[in-house]
CSV table of N, CA and C in Angstrom, one decimal:
chain,number,residue,atom,x,y,z
A,1,MET,N,138.2,133.6,181.8
A,1,MET,CA,139.5,134.1,182.2
A,1,MET,C,139.4,135.6,182.5
A,2,SER,N,139.9,136.0,183.7
A,2,SER,CA,139.8,137.4,184.1
A,2,SER,C,140.9,138.2,183.5
A,3,PRO,N,140.6,139.5,183.5
A,3,PRO,CA,141.6,140.4,182.9
A,3,PRO,C,142.9,140.4,183.7
A,4,LYS,N,142.9,140.1,184.9
A,4,LYS,CA,144.1,140.1,185.7
A,4,LYS,C,145.0,138.8,185.4
A,5,THR,N,144.5,137.7,185.0
A,5,THR,CA,145.3,136.5,184.7
A,5,THR,C,145.9,136.6,183.3
A,6,LEU,N,145.4,137.3,182.4
A,6,LEU,CA,146.0,137.4,181.1
A,6,LEU,C,147.4,137.9,181.1
A,7,PRO,N,147.7,139.0,181.8
A,7,PRO,CA,149.2,139.4,181.8
A,7,PRO,C,150.0,138.3,182.5
A,8,LEU,N,149.5,137.7,183.5
A,8,LEU,CA,150.3,136.6,184.2
A,8,LEU,C,150.6,135.5,183.3
A,9,LEU,N,149.6,135.0,182.5
A,9,LEU,CA,149.7,134.0,181.6
A,9,LEU,C,150.7,134.3,180.5
A,10,LEU,N,150.6,135.6,180.0
A,10,LEU,CA,151.5,136.0,179.0
A,10,LEU,C,152.9,136.0,179.5
A,11,LEU,N,153.1,136.4,180.7
A,11,LEU,CA,154.5,136.5,181.3
A,11,LEU,C,155.0,135.0,181.4
A,12,VAL,N,154.2,134.1,181.8
A,12,VAL,CA,154.7,132.7,181.9
A,12,VAL,C,155.1,132.2,180.5
A,13,VAL,N,154.3,132.5,179.5
A,13,VAL,CA,154.6,132.0,178.1
A,13,VAL,C,155.9,132.6,177.7
A,14,VAL,N,156.1,133.9,177.9
A,14,VAL,CA,157.4,134.5,177.5
A,14,VAL,C,158.6,133.9,178.2
A,15,VAL,N,158.5,133.7,179.5
A,15,VAL,CA,159.6,133.1,180.3
A,15,VAL,C,159.9,131.7,179.7
A,16,VAL,N,158.9,130.9,179.4
A,16,VAL,CA,159.1,129.5,178.9
A,16,VAL,C,159.7,129.6,177.5
A,17,VAL,N,159.3,130.5,176.7
A,17,VAL,CA,159.9,130.6,175.4
A,17,VAL,C,161.4,131.1,175.4
A,18,ILE,N,161.7,131.9,176.4
A,18,ILE,CA,163.1,132.4,176.5
A,18,ILE,C,163.9,131.3,177.2
A,19,ALA,N,163.4,130.7,178.2
A,19,ALA,CA,164.2,129.7,179.0
A,19,ALA,C,164.4,128.4,178.3
A,20,TRP,N,163.5,128.0,177.5
A,20,TRP,CA,163.5,126.7,176.9
A,20,TRP,C,164.9,126.4,176.1
A,21,PRO,N,165.3,127.3,175.2
A,21,PRO,CA,166.5,127.0,174.5
A,21,PRO,C,167.7,127.0,175.5
A,22,LEU,N,167.7,127.7,176.5
A,22,LEU,CA,168.8,127.7,177.5
A,22,LEU,C,168.9,126.3,178.2
A,23,ALA,N,167.7,125.8,178.5
A,23,ALA,CA,167.6,124.6,179.3
A,23,ALA,C,168.0,123.4,178.4
A,24,VAL,N,167.7,123.5,177.1
A,24,VAL,CA,168.0,122.4,176.2
A,24,VAL,C,169.5,122.3,175.9
A,25,GLN,N,170.2,123.4,175.9
A,25,GLN,CA,171.7,123.4,175.6
A,25,GLN,C,172.6,123.5,176.8
A,26,SER,N,172.1,123.2,178.0
A,26,SER,CA,172.9,123.4,179.1
A,26,SER,C,173.6,122.1,179.6
A,27,ALA,N,173.5,121.1,178.9
A,27,ALA,CA,174.2,119.8,179.3
A,27,ALA,C,175.7,120.0,179.1
A,28,PRO,N,176.4,119.7,180.1
A,28,PRO,CA,177.9,119.8,180.0
A,28,PRO,C,178.5,118.7,179.1
A,29,PRO,N,179.6,118.9,178.6
A,29,PRO,CA,180.3,117.9,177.8
A,29,PRO,C,180.7,116.7,178.6
A,30,THR,N,180.6,115.5,178.1
A,30,THR,CA,181.1,114.4,178.9
A,30,THR,C,182.6,114.3,178.7
A,31,CYS,N,183.2,113.4,179.5
A,31,CYS,CA,184.7,113.2,179.4
A,31,CYS,C,185.0,112.7,178.0
A,32,TYR,N,184.3,111.8,177.5
A,32,TYR,CA,184.5,111.2,176.2
A,32,TYR,C,184.5,112.3,175.1
A,33,SER,N,183.4,113.1,175.2
A,33,SER,CA,183.2,114.1,174.1
A,33,SER,C,184.3,115.2,174.2
A,34,ARG,N,184.8,115.5,175.4
A,34,ARG,CA,185.9,116.4,175.6
A,34,ARG,C,187.2,115.9,175.1
A,35,MET,N,187.5,114.6,175.3
A,35,MET,CA,188.7,114.0,174.8
A,35,MET,C,188.7,113.9,173.3
A,36,LEU,N,187.5,113.5,172.7
A,36,LEU,CA,187.4,113.4,171.3
A,36,LEU,C,187.6,114.8,170.6
A,37,THR,N,186.9,115.8,171.1
A,37,THR,CA,187.0,117.1,170.6
A,37,THR,C,188.4,117.7,170.7
A,38,LEU,N,189.0,117.5,171.8
A,38,LEU,CA,190.4,118.0,172.0
A,38,LEU,C,191.4,117.3,171.1
A,39,SER,N,191.2,116.0,170.9
A,39,SER,CA,192.2,115.3,170.0
A,39,SER,C,192.0,115.7,168.6
A,40,ARG,N,190.8,116.0,168.2
A,40,ARG,CA,190.6,116.5,166.8
A,40,ARG,C,191.1,117.9,166.6
A,41,GLU,N,190.9,118.7,167.6
A,41,GLU,CA,191.5,120.1,167.5
A,41,GLU,C,193.0,120.1,167.5
A,42,ILE,N,193.6,119.2,168.3
A,42,ILE,CA,195.1,119.1,168.3
A,42,ILE,C,195.6,118.6,166.9
A,43,MET,N,195.0,117.6,166.3
A,43,MET,CA,195.4,117.1,165.0
A,43,MET,C,195.2,118.2,164.0
A,44,ALA,N,194.2,118.9,164.0
A,44,ALA,CA,193.9,120.0,163.0
A,44,ALA,C,195.0,121.1,163.2
A,45,ASP,N,195.3,121.5,164.4
A,45,ASP,CA,196.3,122.5,164.7
A,45,ASP,C,197.7,122.0,164.2
A,46,PHE,N,198.0,120.8,164.4
A,46,PHE,CA,199.3,120.2,164.0
A,46,PHE,C,199.4,120.2,162.5
A,47,GLN,N,198.3,119.8,161.8
A,47,GLN,CA,198.4,119.8,160.3
A,47,GLN,C,198.5,121.3,159.8
A,48,SER,N,197.8,122.2,160.4
A,48,SER,CA,197.9,123.6,159.9
A,48,SER,C,199.3,124.2,160.2
A,49,LEU,N,199.9,123.7,161.3
A,49,LEU,CA,201.3,124.2,161.7
A,49,LEU,C,202.3,123.6,160.7
A,50,GLN,N,202.1,122.3,160.3
A,50,GLN,CA,203.0,121.7,159.3
A,50,GLN,C,202.8,122.4,157.9
A,51,ALA,N,201.6,122.8,157.6
A,51,ALA,CA,201.4,123.4,156.3
A,51,ALA,C,201.9,124.9,156.3
A,52,SER,N,201.9,125.5,157.4
A,52,SER,CA,202.3,126.9,157.4
A,52,SER,C,203.8,127.1,157.6
A,53,GLU,N,204.5,126.1,158.1
A,53,GLU,CA,206.0,126.3,158.3
A,53,GLU,C,206.7,125.9,157.1
A,54,PRO,N,207.9,126.5,156.9
A,54,PRO,CA,208.7,126.1,155.7
A,54,PRO,C,209.2,124.7,155.9
A,55,GLU,N,209.6,124.1,154.8
A,55,GLU,CA,210.0,122.7,154.7
A,55,GLU,C,211.3,122.4,155.6
A,56,ASP,N,212.2,123.4,155.7
A,56,ASP,CA,213.4,123.2,156.5
A,56,ASP,C,213.2,123.5,158.0
A,57,SER,N,212.0,123.8,158.4
A,57,SER,CA,211.7,124.2,159.8
A,57,SER,C,211.8,122.9,160.7
A,58,CYS,N,211.9,123.2,162.0
A,58,CYS,CA,212.0,122.2,163.0
A,58,CYS,C,210.7,121.4,163.1
A,59,VAL,N,209.6,121.9,162.6
A,59,VAL,CA,208.3,121.3,162.8
A,59,VAL,C,208.3,119.9,162.0
A,60,ARG,N,209.1,119.8,161.0
A,60,ARG,CA,209.1,118.5,160.3
A,60,ARG,C,209.8,117.4,161.1
A,61,TYR,N,210.5,117.8,162.1
A,61,TYR,CA,211.2,116.8,162.9
A,61,TYR,C,210.4,116.4,164.1
A,62,LEU,N,209.3,117.0,164.3
A,62,LEU,CA,208.4,116.6,165.4
A,62,LEU,C,207.8,115.2,165.2
A,63,PRO,N,207.5,114.5,166.2
A,63,PRO,CA,206.9,113.1,166.0
A,63,PRO,C,205.5,113.3,165.3
A,64,ARG,N,205.1,112.3,164.5
A,64,ARG,CA,203.8,112.3,163.9
A,64,ARG,C,202.8,112.5,164.9
A,65,LEU,N,201.7,113.1,164.6
A,65,LEU,CA,200.6,113.3,165.6
A,65,LEU,C,199.3,112.9,165.0
A,66,TYR,N,199.1,111.6,164.9
A,66,TYR,CA,197.7,111.1,164.6
A,66,TYR,C,197.2,110.5,165.9
A,67,LEU,N,196.1,111.0,166.4
A,67,LEU,CA,195.5,110.6,167.7
A,67,LEU,C,194.2,109.9,167.5
A,68,ASP,N,194.2,108.7,168.0
A,68,ASP,CA,193.0,107.8,168.1
A,68,ASP,C,192.9,107.5,169.6
A,69,ILE,N,191.9,108.1,170.2
A,69,ILE,CA,191.8,108.0,171.7
A,69,ILE,C,191.3,106.6,172.1
A,70,HIS,N,190.9,105.7,171.1
A,70,HIS,CA,190.5,104.4,171.3
A,70,HIS,C,191.7,103.4,171.2
A,71,ASN,N,192.9,103.9,170.9
A,71,ASN,CA,194.1,103.1,170.8
A,71,ASN,C,194.9,103.3,172.1
A,72,TYR,N,195.3,102.2,172.8
A,72,TYR,CA,196.0,102.3,174.0
A,72,TYR,C,197.4,103.0,173.8
A,73,CYS,N,198.0,102.9,172.7
A,73,CYS,CA,199.3,103.5,172.4
A,73,CYS,C,199.2,105.0,172.3
A,74,VAL,N,198.1,105.6,172.3
A,74,VAL,CA,198.0,107.0,172.2
A,74,VAL,C,198.6,107.7,173.4
A,75,LEU,N,198.5,107.1,174.6
A,75,LEU,CA,199.1,107.7,175.8
A,75,LEU,C,200.6,107.8,175.6
A,76,ALA,N,201.3,106.8,175.1
A,76,ALA,CA,202.7,106.9,174.9
A,76,ALA,C,203.0,108.0,173.8
A,77,LYS,N,202.2,108.0,172.8
A,77,LYS,CA,202.3,109.0,171.7
A,77,LYS,C,202.2,110.4,172.2
A,78,LEU,N,201.3,110.7,173.1
A,78,LEU,CA,201.2,112.0,173.7
A,78,LEU,C,202.4,112.3,174.5
A,79,ARG,N,202.9,111.4,175.3
A,79,ARG,CA,204.1,111.6,176.2
A,79,ARG,C,205.3,111.9,175.3
A,80,ASP,N,205.4,111.2,174.2
A,80,ASP,CA,206.6,111.4,173.3
A,80,ASP,C,206.5,112.7,172.7
A,81,PHE,N,205.4,113.1,172.3
A,81,PHE,CA,205.2,114.4,171.6
A,81,PHE,C,205.6,115.6,172.6
A,82,VAL,N,205.1,115.5,173.8
A,82,VAL,CA,205.4,116.6,174.8
A,82,VAL,C,206.9,116.6,175.1
A,83,ALA,N,207.5,115.4,175.2
A,83,ALA,CA,208.9,115.3,175.6
A,83,ALA,C,209.9,115.6,174.4
A,84,SER,N,209.4,115.7,173.2
A,84,SER,CA,210.3,115.9,172.1
A,84,SER,C,211.0,117.3,172.2
A,85,PRO,N,212.3,117.3,172.0
A,85,PRO,CA,213.1,118.5,172.2
A,85,PRO,C,213.0,119.5,171.0
A,86,GLN,N,212.4,119.1,169.9
A,86,GLN,CA,212.4,119.9,168.7
A,86,GLN,C,211.5,121.1,169.0
A,87,CYS,N,211.9,122.2,168.4
A,87,CYS,CA,211.0,123.5,168.4
A,87,CYS,C,210.7,124.0,169.8
A,88,TRP,N,211.6,123.9,170.7
A,88,TRP,CA,211.3,124.3,172.1
A,88,TRP,C,211.2,125.8,172.2
A,89,LYS,N,211.6,126.6,171.2
A,89,LYS,CA,211.5,128.0,171.2
A,89,LYS,C,210.4,128.6,170.4
A,90,MET,N,209.6,127.8,169.7
A,90,MET,CA,208.5,128.2,168.9
A,90,MET,C,207.2,128.3,169.7
A,91,ALA,N,206.6,129.5,169.7
A,91,ALA,CA,205.4,129.7,170.5
A,91,ALA,C,204.3,128.8,170.1
A,92,GLU,N,204.1,128.6,168.8
A,92,GLU,CA,203.0,127.8,168.3
A,92,GLU,C,203.2,126.3,168.7
A,93,VAL,N,204.4,125.9,168.7
A,93,VAL,CA,204.6,124.5,169.1
A,93,VAL,C,204.5,124.3,170.6
A,94,ASP,N,204.9,125.3,171.4
A,94,ASP,CA,204.7,125.3,172.8
A,94,ASP,C,203.2,125.3,173.2
A,95,THR,N,202.4,126.1,172.5
A,95,THR,CA,201.0,126.1,172.7
A,95,THR,C,200.4,124.7,172.4
A,96,LEU,N,200.8,124.1,171.3
A,96,LEU,CA,200.3,122.8,170.9
A,96,LEU,C,200.8,121.7,171.9
A,97,LYS,N,202.0,121.8,172.4
A,97,LYS,CA,202.4,120.9,173.4
A,97,LYS,C,201.6,121.0,174.7
A,98,ASP,N,201.3,122.2,175.0
A,98,ASP,CA,200.4,122.4,176.2
A,98,ASP,C,199.1,121.8,176.1
A,99,ARG,N,198.5,121.9,174.9
A,99,ARG,CA,197.2,121.2,174.6
A,99,ARG,C,197.3,119.7,174.6
A,100,VAL,N,198.4,119.2,174.1
A,100,VAL,CA,198.7,117.8,174.1
A,100,VAL,C,198.8,117.3,175.6
A,101,ARG,N,199.6,118.1,176.4
A,101,ARG,CA,199.7,117.7,177.8
A,101,ARG,C,198.4,117.7,178.5
A,102,LYS,N,197.5,118.7,178.2
A,102,LYS,CA,196.2,118.8,178.8
A,102,LYS,C,195.4,117.5,178.4
A,103,LEU,N,195.4,117.1,177.1
A,103,LEU,CA,194.7,115.9,176.7
A,103,LEU,C,195.2,114.7,177.5
A,104,TYR,N,196.5,114.6,177.6
A,104,TYR,CA,197.1,113.4,178.3
A,104,TYR,C,196.6,113.4,179.8
A,105,THR,N,196.6,114.6,180.4
A,105,THR,CA,196.1,114.7,181.8
A,105,THR,C,194.7,114.3,181.9
A,106,ILE,N,193.9,114.7,181.0
A,106,ILE,CA,192.4,114.4,181.0
A,106,ILE,C,192.3,112.9,180.8
A,107,MET,N,193.0,112.3,179.9
A,107,MET,CA,192.9,110.8,179.6
A,107,MET,C,193.4,110.0,180.8
A,108,ASN,N,194.5,110.4,181.4
A,108,ASN,CA,195.2,109.6,182.3
A,108,ASN,C,194.7,109.8,183.8
A,109,SER,N,194.0,110.9,184.0
A,109,SER,CA,193.5,111.2,185.4
A,109,SER,C,192.0,111.4,185.5
A,110,PHE,N,191.5,112.4,184.9
A,110,PHE,CA,190.1,112.8,185.1
A,110,PHE,C,189.2,111.8,184.5
A,111,CYS,N,189.5,111.3,183.3
A,111,CYS,CA,188.5,110.5,182.5
A,111,CYS,C,189.0,109.0,182.4
A,112,ARG,N,189.9,108.6,183.2
A,112,ARG,CA,190.5,107.3,183.1
A,112,ARG,C,189.5,106.2,183.1
A,113,ARG,N,188.5,106.3,183.9
A,113,ARG,CA,187.5,105.2,184.0
A,113,ARG,C,186.5,105.3,182.9
A,114,ASP,N,186.4,106.4,182.1
A,114,ASP,CA,185.5,106.5,181.0
A,114,ASP,C,186.1,106.0,179.7
A,115,LEU,N,187.4,105.7,179.7
A,115,LEU,CA,188.1,105.3,178.5
A,115,LEU,C,187.9,103.8,178.2
A,116,VAL,N,187.7,103.5,177.0
A,116,VAL,CA,187.6,102.1,176.5
A,116,VAL,C,188.6,102.0,175.3
A,117,PHE,N,189.6,101.3,175.5
A,117,PHE,CA,190.6,101.1,174.4
A,117,PHE,C,190.2,99.9,173.6
A,118,LEU,N,190.0,100.2,172.3
A,118,LEU,CA,189.6,99.1,171.4
A,118,LEU,C,190.7,98.5,170.6
A,119,SER,N,191.9,99.1,170.8
A,119,SER,CA,193.1,98.6,170.1
A,119,SER,C,194.4,98.9,170.9
A,120,ASP,N,195.4,98.2,170.6
A,120,ASP,CA,196.7,98.5,171.1
A,120,ASP,C,197.8,98.4,170.0
A,121,ASP,N,197.4,98.8,168.8
A,121,ASP,CA,198.2,98.7,167.6
A,121,ASP,C,198.9,100.0,167.4
A,122,CYS,N,200.2,100.1,167.9
A,122,CYS,CA,200.9,101.3,167.8
A,122,CYS,C,201.3,101.8,166.4
A,123,SER,N,201.4,100.8,165.5
A,123,SER,CA,201.8,101.2,164.1
A,123,SER,C,200.6,101.9,163.5
A,124,ALA,N,199.4,101.7,164.0
A,124,ALA,CA,198.2,102.4,163.4
A,124,ALA,C,198.3,103.9,163.7
A,125,LEU,N,199.0,104.3,164.7
A,125,LEU,CA,199.1,105.7,165.0
A,125,LEU,C,200.3,106.3,164.2
A,126,GLU,N,201.2,105.5,163.7
A,126,GLU,CA,202.3,106.0,162.9
A,126,GLU,C,201.8,106.1,161.4
A,127,TYR,N,201.1,105.2,160.9
A,127,TYR,CA,200.6,105.1,159.5
A,127,TYR,C,199.1,104.9,159.5
A,128,PRO,N,198.3,105.9,159.8
A,128,PRO,CA,196.9,105.8,159.8
A,128,PRO,C,196.3,105.5,158.4
A,129,ILE,N,195.2,104.8,158.5
A,129,ILE,CA,194.5,104.5,157.2
A,129,ILE,C,193.7,105.7,156.9
A,130,PRO,N,193.9,106.3,155.7
A,130,PRO,CA,193.2,107.5,155.3
A,130,PRO,C,191.7,107.3,155.3
A,131,GLU,N,191.0,108.3,155.7
A,131,GLU,CA,189.5,108.2,155.7
A,131,GLU,C,189.0,108.4,154.3
A,132,ALA,N,188.0,107.6,154.0
A,132,ALA,CA,187.4,107.7,152.7
A,132,ALA,C,186.5,108.9,152.7
A,133,THR,N,186.5,109.7,151.6
A,133,THR,CA,185.7,110.9,151.6
A,133,THR,C,184.4,110.6,150.9
A,134,GLY,N,184.3,109.5,150.3
A,134,GLY,CA,183.0,109.1,149.6
A,134,GLY,C,183.1,107.7,149.0
A,135,PRO,N,182.1,107.2,148.5
A,135,PRO,CA,182.1,105.8,147.9
A,135,PRO,C,183.1,105.8,146.7
A,136,PRO,N,183.7,104.6,146.5
A,136,PRO,CA,184.6,104.5,145.3
A,136,PRO,C,183.8,104.6,144.0
A,137,ASP,N,184.4,105.2,143.0
A,137,ASP,CA,183.7,105.4,141.7
A,137,ASP,C,184.1,104.2,140.9
A,138,TRP,N,183.5,103.0,141.2
A,138,TRP,CA,183.8,101.8,140.5
A,138,TRP,C,182.9,101.6,139.2
A,139,GLN,N,181.9,102.4,139.0
A,139,GLN,CA,181.1,102.2,137.9
A,139,GLN,C,181.6,103.0,136.6
A,140,SER,N,182.5,103.8,136.7
A,140,SER,CA,183.0,104.5,135.5
A,140,SER,C,184.0,103.8,134.7
């Protein structure tokens, strides 16, 4: 190896080391992952809004907001939430409704062909089954 090729080889190694992490993380989100992430963010924001507002606030009159993007009824649920007249002067609710409208648009327009509905049980969106946080303690 000649003394002139050593700096060139070192430069190539440095570029590869720097560029590799950027190349690995550059994949854009899919329609499905975007819908799933946005629905989880909306549900978390709605729960924190409910927790932070007083009990007599208009937030308690908003429609329930449990979102399962695999349930066909979620489209009607999103429309109902955006159209609800409650809290139309609260900035936090307006922001949440904008995000819900965005999710509806993504599901109904941009990602329509990517959606696969596994259910059309509308009552499951009203009374969701709580997720188990761990195995039942049946041995004690």
